Amino acid sequence: MNNYPFSFDPKQPFVAQASDWIADVFYEILPEAGFEIRDEQIFMAFQLERAYSEKATIFAEAGVGTGKTLVYLLYAINYARYTRKPAIIACADESLIEQLIKPEGDIAKLARHLELTIDARLGKSPHQYICLNKLDEVRGSIDDGEEYQNIYQGLPDFVHSPVTMQSFYPYGNRKDYAHLSDEQWERIGWDVFQDCLVCSRRHRCGQTISREHYRKSADLIICSHDFYMEHVWTYESRKREGQLPLLPEHSSVVFDEGHLLETAAQKALTYKLNHAVFDSILSRLLQGEIRESLAVAIDEASMQSEHLFAEIDRHSVRVPASHRKEIAWSDGLLREINRFRGLIDAIEEELVFESGVYSLDSYQLKIVEEHLEMIQLALALFKQQDQFISWVMEDKDGITLVIMPKWVKQVLKEQVFSREMPVVFSSATLSVNGDFRYIAESLGIENSMSFTVASPYDYENQMSVKTSTLTADTDYTEKIKLAVHLLQQNEGRTLILFPSKEELEKFKEHMQPEAEQFAFRLLYEGDSEISHLISEFQNDVTSTLGAVTLWEGLDIPGPALSQVLVWSLPFPSHDPVFTAKRKDAADAFEEVDMPYMLLRLRQGVGRLIRSREDSGTVTIIAHELKDESIRERVVGSLPPGVGIQLIEL
């Protein structure tokens, strides 16, 4: 049976035959279905043919409206069928995933117009699933206890009682509980401190069952950058533990909005250490008959852990406008870390003797050894102060020490880009002034192809960009009054982009009394699940949506989005990651702040015009635009022919 949508001749190169069919799709099949022929799309298709033929990495910088998603999907699907391994489509975040797989999205369009059956399955990150143990903890709580009890009672029957395997099916992901706010979800969603390996309910857990489901995909597995990098980072350790890697062997990878991959890689390689978790790990060793010397080593390590985290807390200072605390490192604090590492060494030596007498359960012993090895790897970074970034977070379980590597290119080079596999980076913003070296070097990519195609839209006539006369000294209430005026003037239909969660919350608080006079709804990211919010915003065409993470990927053509309000220029925050980058830069503003802001602004501006029929306004409320040099750079980042005008009140 022919597995391909074209007649395949095994004597001829497969990719060339697939490319001929894809050309027919864009020249004939889709135009007959009402799609326009786009030269940019055809050009991109021939560029991807090279990458798939040579199993190379390619940077595909394609502007809004070029139809780049359809191109990479067709190559990924056909190549997956040829190799009999699914392709991975890794998106920057969960909202981008939903944009791709929604009923009117690009996968559905291809399936409908090409009469293809496409097997596309979601591989969602663990934190997108309910943790049954955390749900048990909160369903009797005073706050929202009834809500959580209803969720518990609505779980499938097999969660509560054993039934045949045929009755198991995926359940419990964040989208199923769209009405919950992010804060409510965090109380029941999986987090990094949940030890799934020893959980008695892991085989009935939603994320475990979903993993079995998506691994069987024949064509596409769609996941986030974070999840793909977690797969890369945990690949070897999961195999050592006798587990399957998070993702199956795959034929190619597409990184949609690929300019954000470095951040995802850093997050995946991040260590989080917590005294309560360390104590729970050690407690497993005390459940069997152990020698006195091991018991003493465990007791000393536990006391040192408690002391160390208390010292870290004492030496930490809260960062303004952030939930994080910065650590003031000292020789004394580093000595305490070295002492803690020495005590863990002592436990590891004792475990070598203990394993020889078989007094501990071998599975439990293996898990503890893995955890201790991870802790030692994390703490070893403190010998290389210039190689990592660290900070402290605080929650109900006490403080957590977070350790993140500054550079991830070596790991990516060895575990992703050294494989003989097509890798596609797709985004409207991958180069700096047409040069792709910056992103290639930051990711450890030595050999790559690249191309750029511009957007086909007439931005000069479809888009206007405006700014205000507000200054840095302007009272915040004046800024709110301006926002009220702009929203009422446009009758809603606005996306408001904030550079941080803190700014969104401040706006929300000040806007609340004003919102009562509006004839339209104000929606905010965090109030419910993000794809649910996007759907509400799109379908309620006069609503307004305030968001922090939708600078990229949001695709809403038509009247529902005719104004983008940039609340302030998206300069990077003062968190430890960017603080460290600034310290390493010769000119922090030019090398870190300005490039980041311009890239993010270009993405945000790109949310407005999504079709040839769209028109509207981008309003940037930023006092920094009074600085001529910044204004010049901002104008230079806008689409050709678009300038900045003052708002006329």
XYZ file of C-alpha atoms in Angstrom:
649
model
C 0.000 0.000 0.000
C 1.338 3.467 -0.934
C 1.923 5.495 2.220
C 2.563 8.734 0.308
C 0.196 11.247 -1.332
C 2.077 10.757 -4.626
C 3.257 7.799 -6.718
C 6.624 6.842 -5.265
C 9.393 5.395 -7.417
C 11.918 3.638 -5.119
C 14.597 4.022 -7.787
C 14.496 7.823 -7.487
C 15.511 10.040 -4.512
C 12.537 10.337 -2.161
C 12.955 14.001 -1.161
C 13.077 15.134 -4.800
C 9.815 13.286 -5.514
C 8.201 14.735 -2.393
C 9.371 18.203 -3.455
C 7.788 17.810 -6.903
C 4.475 16.902 -5.275
C 4.750 19.818 -2.807
C 5.313 22.167 -5.752
C 2.105 20.816 -7.314
C 0.325 21.461 -4.001
C 1.284 25.150 -4.006
C 0.984 25.733 -7.752
C -2.203 23.766 -8.454
C -4.003 21.871 -5.665
C -4.317 24.659 -3.066
C -5.064 27.426 -5.633
C -7.912 25.271 -6.946
C -9.220 25.188 -3.364
C -9.162 28.996 -3.169
C -5.633 29.612 -1.831
C -3.463 32.209 -3.546
C -0.142 31.264 -5.141
C 2.641 32.732 -3.018
C 6.108 33.029 -4.529
C 7.564 33.190 -1.014
C 6.038 29.797 -0.229
C 7.440 28.203 -3.395
C 10.902 29.639 -2.678
C 10.842 28.289 0.870
C 9.761 24.842 -0.359
C 12.814 24.556 -2.630
C 15.092 25.712 0.193
C 13.719 23.032 2.529
C 14.259 20.418 -0.181
C 18.005 21.073 0.191
C 17.875 20.705 3.984
C 15.927 17.443 3.889
C 18.090 16.015 1.091
C 21.312 16.759 2.972
C 19.902 16.147 6.487
C 21.077 19.633 7.390
C 20.126 22.433 9.778
C 18.434 25.389 8.096
C 17.345 28.823 9.319
C 14.095 29.657 7.525
C 13.380 33.339 8.193
C 9.996 33.996 6.622
C 7.827 37.038 7.243
C 4.178 37.090 8.306
C 1.851 35.806 5.608
C 4.396 33.727 3.698
C 2.644 30.485 4.637
C 5.804 28.965 6.118
C 3.909 26.572 8.386
C 2.276 24.736 5.471
C 5.684 24.268 3.835
C 7.464 22.718 6.798
C 4.439 20.563 7.681
C 4.370 18.980 4.214
C 8.074 18.123 4.302
C 7.902 16.860 7.891
C 4.894 14.591 7.217
C 6.292 13.059 4.028
C 9.748 12.528 5.505
C 8.201 10.926 8.611
C 6.373 8.416 6.420
C 9.502 7.697 4.399
C 11.644 7.020 7.500
C 8.790 5.477 9.500
C 9.621 7.791 12.390
C 7.419 10.749 13.435
C 8.599 14.328 12.980
C 8.743 16.660 15.983
C 7.195 20.124 15.683
C 8.483 22.039 18.696
C 6.682 25.335 19.382
C 7.826 28.122 21.677
C 4.952 27.610 24.142
C 1.591 25.933 24.703
C -0.419 28.752 23.082
C 1.511 28.313 19.825
C 0.782 24.580 19.946
C -2.918 25.280 20.210
C -2.738 27.679 17.263
C -1.252 24.874 15.182
C -3.706 22.104 16.083
C -6.961 24.045 16.443
C -9.868 22.899 14.176
C -9.271 25.774 11.729
C -5.449 25.529 11.997
C -2.890 24.610 9.342
C -2.856 20.868 10.030
C -6.631 20.705 9.644
C -6.424 22.757 6.422
C -3.901 20.391 4.874
C -5.909 17.338 5.867
C -9.091 18.791 4.390
C -7.823 20.235 1.116
C -5.294 17.502 0.297
C -7.573 14.697 1.483
C -4.863 13.482 3.832
C -5.284 11.615 7.090
C -2.628 13.219 9.290
C -1.706 11.530 12.566
C -0.748 14.529 14.726
C -0.568 14.087 18.506
C 0.331 16.414 21.363
C 3.245 15.794 23.662
C 2.509 18.242 26.444
C 4.928 19.200 29.194
C 4.447 17.492 32.596
C 3.313 20.746 34.245
C 0.323 20.735 31.877
C -1.124 17.714 33.744
C -2.838 17.184 37.075
C -0.737 15.628 39.814
C -3.081 13.231 41.622
C -1.119 13.551 44.879
C -1.288 17.358 44.865
C -5.011 17.172 44.077
C -5.510 14.970 47.142
C -3.739 17.557 49.297
C -5.941 20.503 48.286
C -9.409 19.060 47.698
C -10.203 19.425 51.377
C -8.754 22.918 51.690
C -10.729 26.009 52.646
C -9.738 27.899 49.480
C -11.388 26.386 46.393
C -11.773 23.024 48.130
C -15.157 22.426 46.519
C -13.730 23.230 43.088
C -10.933 20.699 43.539
C -13.350 18.108 44.930
C -15.441 18.443 41.765
C -12.310 17.912 39.669
C -11.478 14.797 41.706
C -14.963 13.361 41.259
C -14.837 14.065 37.527
C -11.695 11.992 36.970
C -12.063 8.744 34.965
C -13.126 5.661 36.921
C -9.803 3.898 36.329
C -7.998 6.550 38.397
C -9.783 5.416 41.556
C -10.163 1.657 41.004
C -8.377 -0.988 38.931
C -10.021 -1.805 35.602
C -8.832 -3.434 32.392
C -6.108 -1.641 30.409
C -8.482 -1.200 27.475
C -10.339 1.374 29.562
C -7.345 3.716 29.909
C -7.293 6.960 27.911
C -5.515 10.329 28.177
C -7.019 12.789 30.674
C -6.224 15.600 33.071
C -4.402 18.190 30.964
C -4.565 21.927 31.597
C -6.888 22.577 28.665
C -9.551 20.307 30.213
C -9.793 22.775 33.124
C -9.674 25.999 31.139
C -11.759 27.888 33.713
C -9.058 27.613 36.403
C -6.735 30.572 36.839
C -2.993 29.933 36.617
C -2.779 30.329 40.392
C -5.483 27.691 40.953
C -3.847 25.337 38.471
C -0.437 25.604 40.155
C -1.942 24.035 43.277
C -2.823 20.812 41.431
C -0.506 20.784 38.396
C 2.668 18.714 38.311
C 5.866 20.466 39.389
C 9.534 19.566 39.387
C 9.508 18.384 43.008
C 7.060 15.541 42.357
C 8.918 12.227 42.362
C 7.012 10.253 39.761
C 9.373 7.280 39.811
C 8.164 6.090 43.208
C 4.564 7.247 42.884
C 2.146 4.338 43.364
C -0.318 5.998 40.954
C 2.072 6.728 38.099
C 0.522 4.102 35.787
C -2.874 5.785 36.167
C -1.488 9.314 35.890
C -2.693 11.508 33.027
C 0.772 12.484 31.825
C 1.990 8.851 31.847
C -1.006 7.672 29.826
C -0.710 10.614 27.393
C 2.938 9.679 26.856
C 1.912 6.222 25.722
C -0.575 7.858 23.352
C 1.644 10.411 21.593
C 4.597 8.039 21.260
C 2.547 5.980 18.778
C 2.048 8.862 16.335
C 2.949 7.989 12.740
C 3.304 11.542 11.385
C 3.720 14.391 13.854
C 4.340 14.887 17.560
C 3.749 18.503 18.553
C 5.351 19.737 21.761
C 6.922 22.842 23.293
C 10.580 23.870 23.089
C 10.779 23.265 26.842
C 9.538 19.706 26.494
C 11.880 18.895 23.620
C 14.883 20.198 25.557
C 13.802 18.256 28.639
C 13.751 15.159 26.413
C 17.334 15.938 25.321
C 18.530 16.628 28.853
C 16.924 13.555 30.483
C 17.550 11.118 27.601
C 20.514 9.292 29.165
C 19.268 9.357 32.766
C 15.870 7.933 31.800
C 17.559 5.115 29.915
C 19.755 4.383 32.962
C 16.627 4.217 35.117
C 15.036 1.735 32.706
C 12.526 4.290 31.394
C 11.724 5.290 27.838
C 12.919 8.761 26.761
C 10.204 11.426 26.779
C 10.046 11.389 22.967
C 10.539 8.448 20.579
C 13.213 8.327 17.884
C 12.223 10.896 15.275
C 12.987 11.755 11.669
C 13.289 15.559 11.787
C 12.699 18.528 14.082
C 11.084 21.883 13.332
C 11.636 24.630 15.904
C 8.794 27.084 15.293
C 9.745 30.549 16.598
C 13.237 29.050 16.756
C 14.853 32.263 18.036
C 13.502 31.310 21.493
C 15.214 27.904 21.679
C 18.215 29.059 23.721
C 15.943 30.191 26.558
C 14.102 26.848 26.528
C 17.412 24.979 26.570
C 18.575 26.948 29.597
C 15.309 26.174 31.419
C 15.617 22.458 30.651
C 19.182 22.358 31.993
C 18.188 24.164 35.180
C 18.623 22.482 38.566
C 16.257 23.151 41.456
C 17.364 22.184 44.964
C 15.116 22.224 48.018
C 15.764 21.029 51.588
C 12.359 19.354 51.973
C 12.898 17.334 48.780
C 16.442 16.369 49.841
C 15.106 15.201 53.197
C 12.413 13.097 51.523
C 15.063 11.440 49.332
C 17.184 10.532 52.355
C 14.157 9.226 54.260
C 13.850 6.384 51.735
C 17.191 5.036 52.885
C 15.954 4.877 56.472
C 13.056 2.557 55.618
C 15.265 -0.548 55.534
C 17.856 -2.088 57.864
C 20.995 0.008 57.402
C 24.376 0.209 59.083
C 24.979 2.793 61.783
C 27.665 4.615 59.769
C 25.168 5.241 56.921
C 22.524 6.433 59.392
C 25.029 8.916 60.876
C 26.029 10.184 57.416
C 22.358 10.710 56.512
C 21.666 12.584 59.745
C 24.690 14.892 59.265
C 23.799 15.613 55.627
C 20.199 16.427 56.562
C 21.297 18.881 59.263
C 23.805 20.506 56.905
C 21.126 20.805 54.202
C 18.797 22.617 56.588
C 21.631 24.892 57.747
C 22.798 25.583 54.177
C 19.370 26.610 52.893
C 18.864 28.846 55.947
C 22.194 30.533 55.156
C 21.284 30.952 51.484
C 18.006 32.563 52.526
C 19.865 34.884 54.902
C 22.237 35.968 52.130
C 19.468 36.603 49.580
C 17.988 39.956 48.597
C 14.636 40.349 46.838
C 14.850 41.688 43.285
C 12.430 44.623 42.719
C 9.399 43.815 40.502
C 10.231 40.103 40.659
C 9.332 36.989 42.665
C 13.000 36.028 42.785
C 15.801 36.786 45.237
C 19.425 37.388 44.309
C 22.162 35.639 46.300
C 25.032 37.671 47.724
C 27.776 35.057 47.400
C 30.583 34.954 49.955
C 33.512 32.662 50.786
C 31.630 31.477 53.866
C 28.580 30.453 51.838
C 30.765 28.585 49.332
C 32.469 26.745 52.233
C 29.053 25.588 53.464
C 28.246 24.275 49.974
C 31.554 22.389 49.845
C 30.862 20.882 53.273
C 27.422 19.776 52.046
C 29.008 18.157 48.973
C 31.476 16.315 51.217
C 28.645 14.874 53.312
C 26.845 13.701 50.148
C 30.136 12.055 49.081
C 30.147 10.216 52.410
C 26.586 8.931 51.816
C 27.504 7.773 48.315
C 30.518 5.861 49.656
C 28.360 4.227 52.322
C 25.813 3.215 49.659
C 28.533 1.299 47.807
C 28.978 -0.928 50.890
C 25.235 -1.061 51.518
C 24.484 -2.297 47.996
C 26.886 -5.188 48.570
C 24.849 -6.537 51.493
C 21.478 -6.083 49.711
C 19.796 -4.569 52.780
C 18.075 -1.875 50.702
C 15.557 -2.253 47.920
C 17.600 -2.051 44.691
C 15.022 0.125 42.900
C 14.857 2.645 45.769
C 18.643 2.640 46.008
C 18.969 3.390 42.287
C 16.573 6.337 42.553
C 18.421 7.817 45.540
C 21.767 7.457 43.759
C 20.383 9.272 40.706
C 19.108 12.148 42.880
C 22.396 12.464 44.751
C 24.329 12.474 41.477
C 22.094 15.253 40.163
C 22.627 17.324 43.334
C 26.387 16.866 43.099
C 26.377 17.945 39.446
C 24.405 21.055 40.350
C 26.605 21.999 43.312
C 29.788 21.339 41.300
C 28.889 24.375 39.180
C 29.841 26.610 42.112
C 33.496 25.883 41.328
C 32.891 27.625 37.990
C 31.285 30.873 39.090
C 31.465 32.336 35.575
C 29.533 29.414 34.030
C 26.193 29.583 35.836
C 23.382 31.845 37.001
C 21.647 31.262 40.319
C 18.794 32.697 42.319
C 16.337 31.835 45.088
C 12.574 31.301 44.965
C 10.280 30.964 47.971
C 7.001 29.055 48.384
C 5.075 27.030 50.965
C 7.818 24.359 51.022
C 10.506 26.884 51.907
C 13.220 28.249 49.675
C 14.458 26.697 46.461
C 17.920 27.256 45.025
C 17.806 27.523 41.223
C 20.999 26.971 39.202
C 21.028 27.609 35.453
C 23.960 27.356 33.033
C 24.847 30.527 31.139
C 25.793 28.708 27.971
C 24.033 25.654 26.547
C 25.653 25.454 23.138
C 27.922 22.494 23.956
C 25.004 20.320 25.055
C 22.969 21.321 22.008
C 25.905 20.776 19.681
C 26.530 17.241 20.973
C 22.983 16.025 21.515
C 20.913 17.797 18.839
C 22.919 19.284 15.990
C 25.530 16.537 15.622
C 22.850 14.038 14.574
C 22.270 13.345 10.885
C 18.746 14.708 10.795
C 16.968 17.654 9.127
C 16.488 20.491 11.627
C 14.409 23.517 10.630
C 14.349 26.829 12.502
C 11.288 28.797 11.456
C 10.489 32.372 12.475
C 9.998 35.858 11.089
C 12.960 37.020 13.219
C 16.088 34.826 13.183
C 18.784 37.133 11.828
C 20.414 40.349 12.986
C 20.525 42.658 9.961
C 20.374 39.606 7.709
C 23.198 37.780 9.551
C 22.404 34.407 11.163
C 25.741 33.989 12.981
C 24.450 35.294 16.305
C 21.792 32.600 16.721
C 24.001 29.879 15.200
C 26.870 30.572 17.586
C 24.641 30.842 20.659
C 23.210 27.377 19.910
C 26.480 25.653 18.979
C 25.577 25.221 15.291
C 28.721 25.054 13.132
C 27.232 24.195 9.732
C 23.879 25.456 8.522
C 21.889 26.765 5.592
C 19.767 29.910 5.710
C 17.414 32.093 3.708
C 15.085 35.056 4.204
C 11.766 35.837 2.517
C 9.862 39.027 3.235
C 6.196 39.336 4.119
C 3.892 39.885 1.114
C 1.676 42.366 2.976
C 1.398 46.060 2.118
C 2.287 47.346 5.583
C 2.612 50.948 4.439
C -1.120 51.064 3.675
C -2.396 48.425 6.110
C -0.670 49.513 9.327
C -0.105 52.736 11.222
C 2.143 53.047 14.278
C 1.560 55.732 16.893
C 3.035 56.861 20.183
C 2.070 59.271 22.961
C 3.519 62.445 24.431
C 3.759 60.874 27.896
C 7.100 61.231 29.685
C 8.897 59.170 32.343
C 7.488 61.549 34.973
C 3.869 61.173 33.862
C 1.574 59.882 36.601
C 0.425 56.282 36.051
C -3.231 57.336 36.174
C -2.615 59.490 33.071
C -1.313 56.444 31.267
C -4.452 54.536 32.285
C -6.638 57.404 31.002
C -4.870 57.191 27.658
C -5.466 53.436 27.524
C -9.167 53.934 28.320
C -9.426 56.471 25.491
C -7.708 54.160 22.989
C -9.826 51.138 23.951
C -13.088 53.074 23.751
C -12.083 54.691 20.473
C -11.431 51.258 18.948
C -14.447 49.664 20.704
C -12.206 47.006 22.195
C -10.729 44.700 19.509
C -7.323 45.201 21.105
C -4.363 43.081 22.160
C -2.412 44.740 24.989
C 1.147 43.411 25.290
C 3.038 43.729 28.574
C 6.762 43.042 29.016
C 6.232 41.375 32.417
C 3.601 39.764 34.595
C 4.105 42.477 37.207
C 3.164 45.207 34.709
C 0.062 43.273 33.634
C -1.069 42.921 37.263
C -0.517 46.629 37.934
C -2.532 47.560 34.832
C -5.302 45.146 35.808
C -5.569 46.663 39.283
C -5.722 50.268 38.041
C -8.069 49.471 35.162
C -10.647 47.620 37.250
C -12.744 50.676 38.242
C -12.512 52.081 34.692
C -13.598 48.803 33.052
C -17.174 49.164 34.363
C -17.839 51.856 31.727
C -16.775 49.616 28.815
C -19.280 47.952 26.497
C -16.758 45.150 25.903
C -14.954 42.559 28.025
C -11.386 42.815 29.322
C -9.612 39.432 29.369
C -6.256 38.838 31.047
C -3.658 36.121 30.685
C -3.636 34.027 33.852
C -7.378 34.255 34.485
C -7.920 30.970 32.642
C -6.083 28.540 30.345
C -4.337 30.442 27.549
C -5.874 28.737 24.479
C -9.331 29.160 26.035
C -8.618 32.891 26.477
C -7.428 33.207 22.875
C -10.589 31.514 21.627
C -12.776 33.850 23.712
C -10.881 36.876 22.404
C -11.244 35.749 18.800
C -14.921 34.844 19.012
C -16.030 37.840 21.077
C -14.920 40.346 18.438
C -15.200 43.452 20.632
C -13.220 42.067 23.581
C -9.723 43.102 24.672
C -6.942 40.741 25.781
C -3.993 41.667 28.000
C -1.056 39.248 27.747
C 2.616 38.739 28.587
C 3.477 35.663 26.477
C 1.641 36.429 23.230
C 4.272 38.616 21.586
C 4.896 35.618 19.290
C 2.628 33.187 17.493
C -0.830 34.662 18.053
C -2.652 34.493 14.709
C -6.039 36.255 14.697
C -6.951 37.735 11.309
C -10.083 39.839 10.930
C -11.865 42.451 13.048
C -11.269 40.853 16.473
C -7.732 42.299 16.501
C -7.440 45.708 14.870
C -5.268 47.397 17.504
C -2.094 46.301 19.283
C -1.260 48.340 22.358
C 2.373 47.951 23.468
C 2.206 49.036 27.097
C 5.929 49.745 27.283
C 8.979 48.831 25.248
C 9.830 45.184 26.025
C 13.317 45.649 27.417
C 14.476 42.538 29.313
C 13.666 42.347 33.006
C 16.139 42.661 35.854
C 16.084 38.952 36.665
C 19.281 36.928 37.322
C 19.481 35.624 33.739
C 19.653 39.041 32.104
C 21.676 40.493 34.969
C 24.324 37.848 34.259
C 24.232 38.556 30.518
C 24.672 42.261 31.178
C 27.700 41.603 33.395
C 29.359 39.608 30.618
C 28.749 42.264 27.954
C 31.149 45.059 27.061
C 28.159 47.329 26.347
C 25.110 45.796 28.073
C 22.571 48.154 26.548
C 23.770 47.600 22.981
C 24.555 43.876 23.292
C 21.730 42.673 25.560
C 18.903 45.141 26.169
C 18.483 46.734 22.752
C 18.667 43.564 20.580
C 16.228 41.745 22.875
C 13.786 44.661 22.895
C 13.843 45.141 19.122
C 13.354 41.435 18.439
C 10.418 41.211 20.853
C 8.895 44.454 19.524
C 9.086 43.169 15.931
C 7.251 40.049 17.043
C 4.604 42.051 18.895
C 3.986 44.383 15.946
C 3.584 41.275 13.801
C 0.410 40.298 15.696
C -1.619 43.030 13.938
C -1.632 42.272 10.195
C -2.412 38.593 9.583
C -4.071 38.782 6.134
C -4.241 41.057 3.081
C -7.622 42.360 4.283
C -6.418 43.351 7.774
C -5.707 46.920 8.777
C -5.166 48.633 12.099
C -2.944 50.508 14.498
C -0.031 49.674 16.747
C 0.265 52.123 19.631
C 3.506 52.137 21.630
C 3.145 53.907 24.973
C 6.825 54.397 25.782
C 8.593 57.478 27.091
C 11.892 56.031 25.774
C 10.817 57.001 22.238
C 11.633 60.601 23.127
C 15.277 59.501 22.968
C 16.105 60.080 19.289
C 18.572 57.183 19.058
C 16.061 54.679 20.486
C 13.266 56.060 18.318
C 15.479 55.676 15.253
C 16.208 52.027 16.067
C 12.533 51.300 16.725
C 11.479 52.873 13.406
C 14.193 50.823 11.694
C 12.694 47.617 13.121
C 9.212 48.371 11.725
C 8.024 47.040 8.344
C 9.237 49.054 5.300
C 7.321 52.271 4.729
C 5.905 52.436 8.276
C 6.831 55.373 10.513
C 5.686 56.598 13.945
C 3.067 59.307 14.390
C 1.864 61.091 17.514
C -1.564 60.151 18.881
C -4.185 62.783 18.179
C -6.527 63.095 21.182
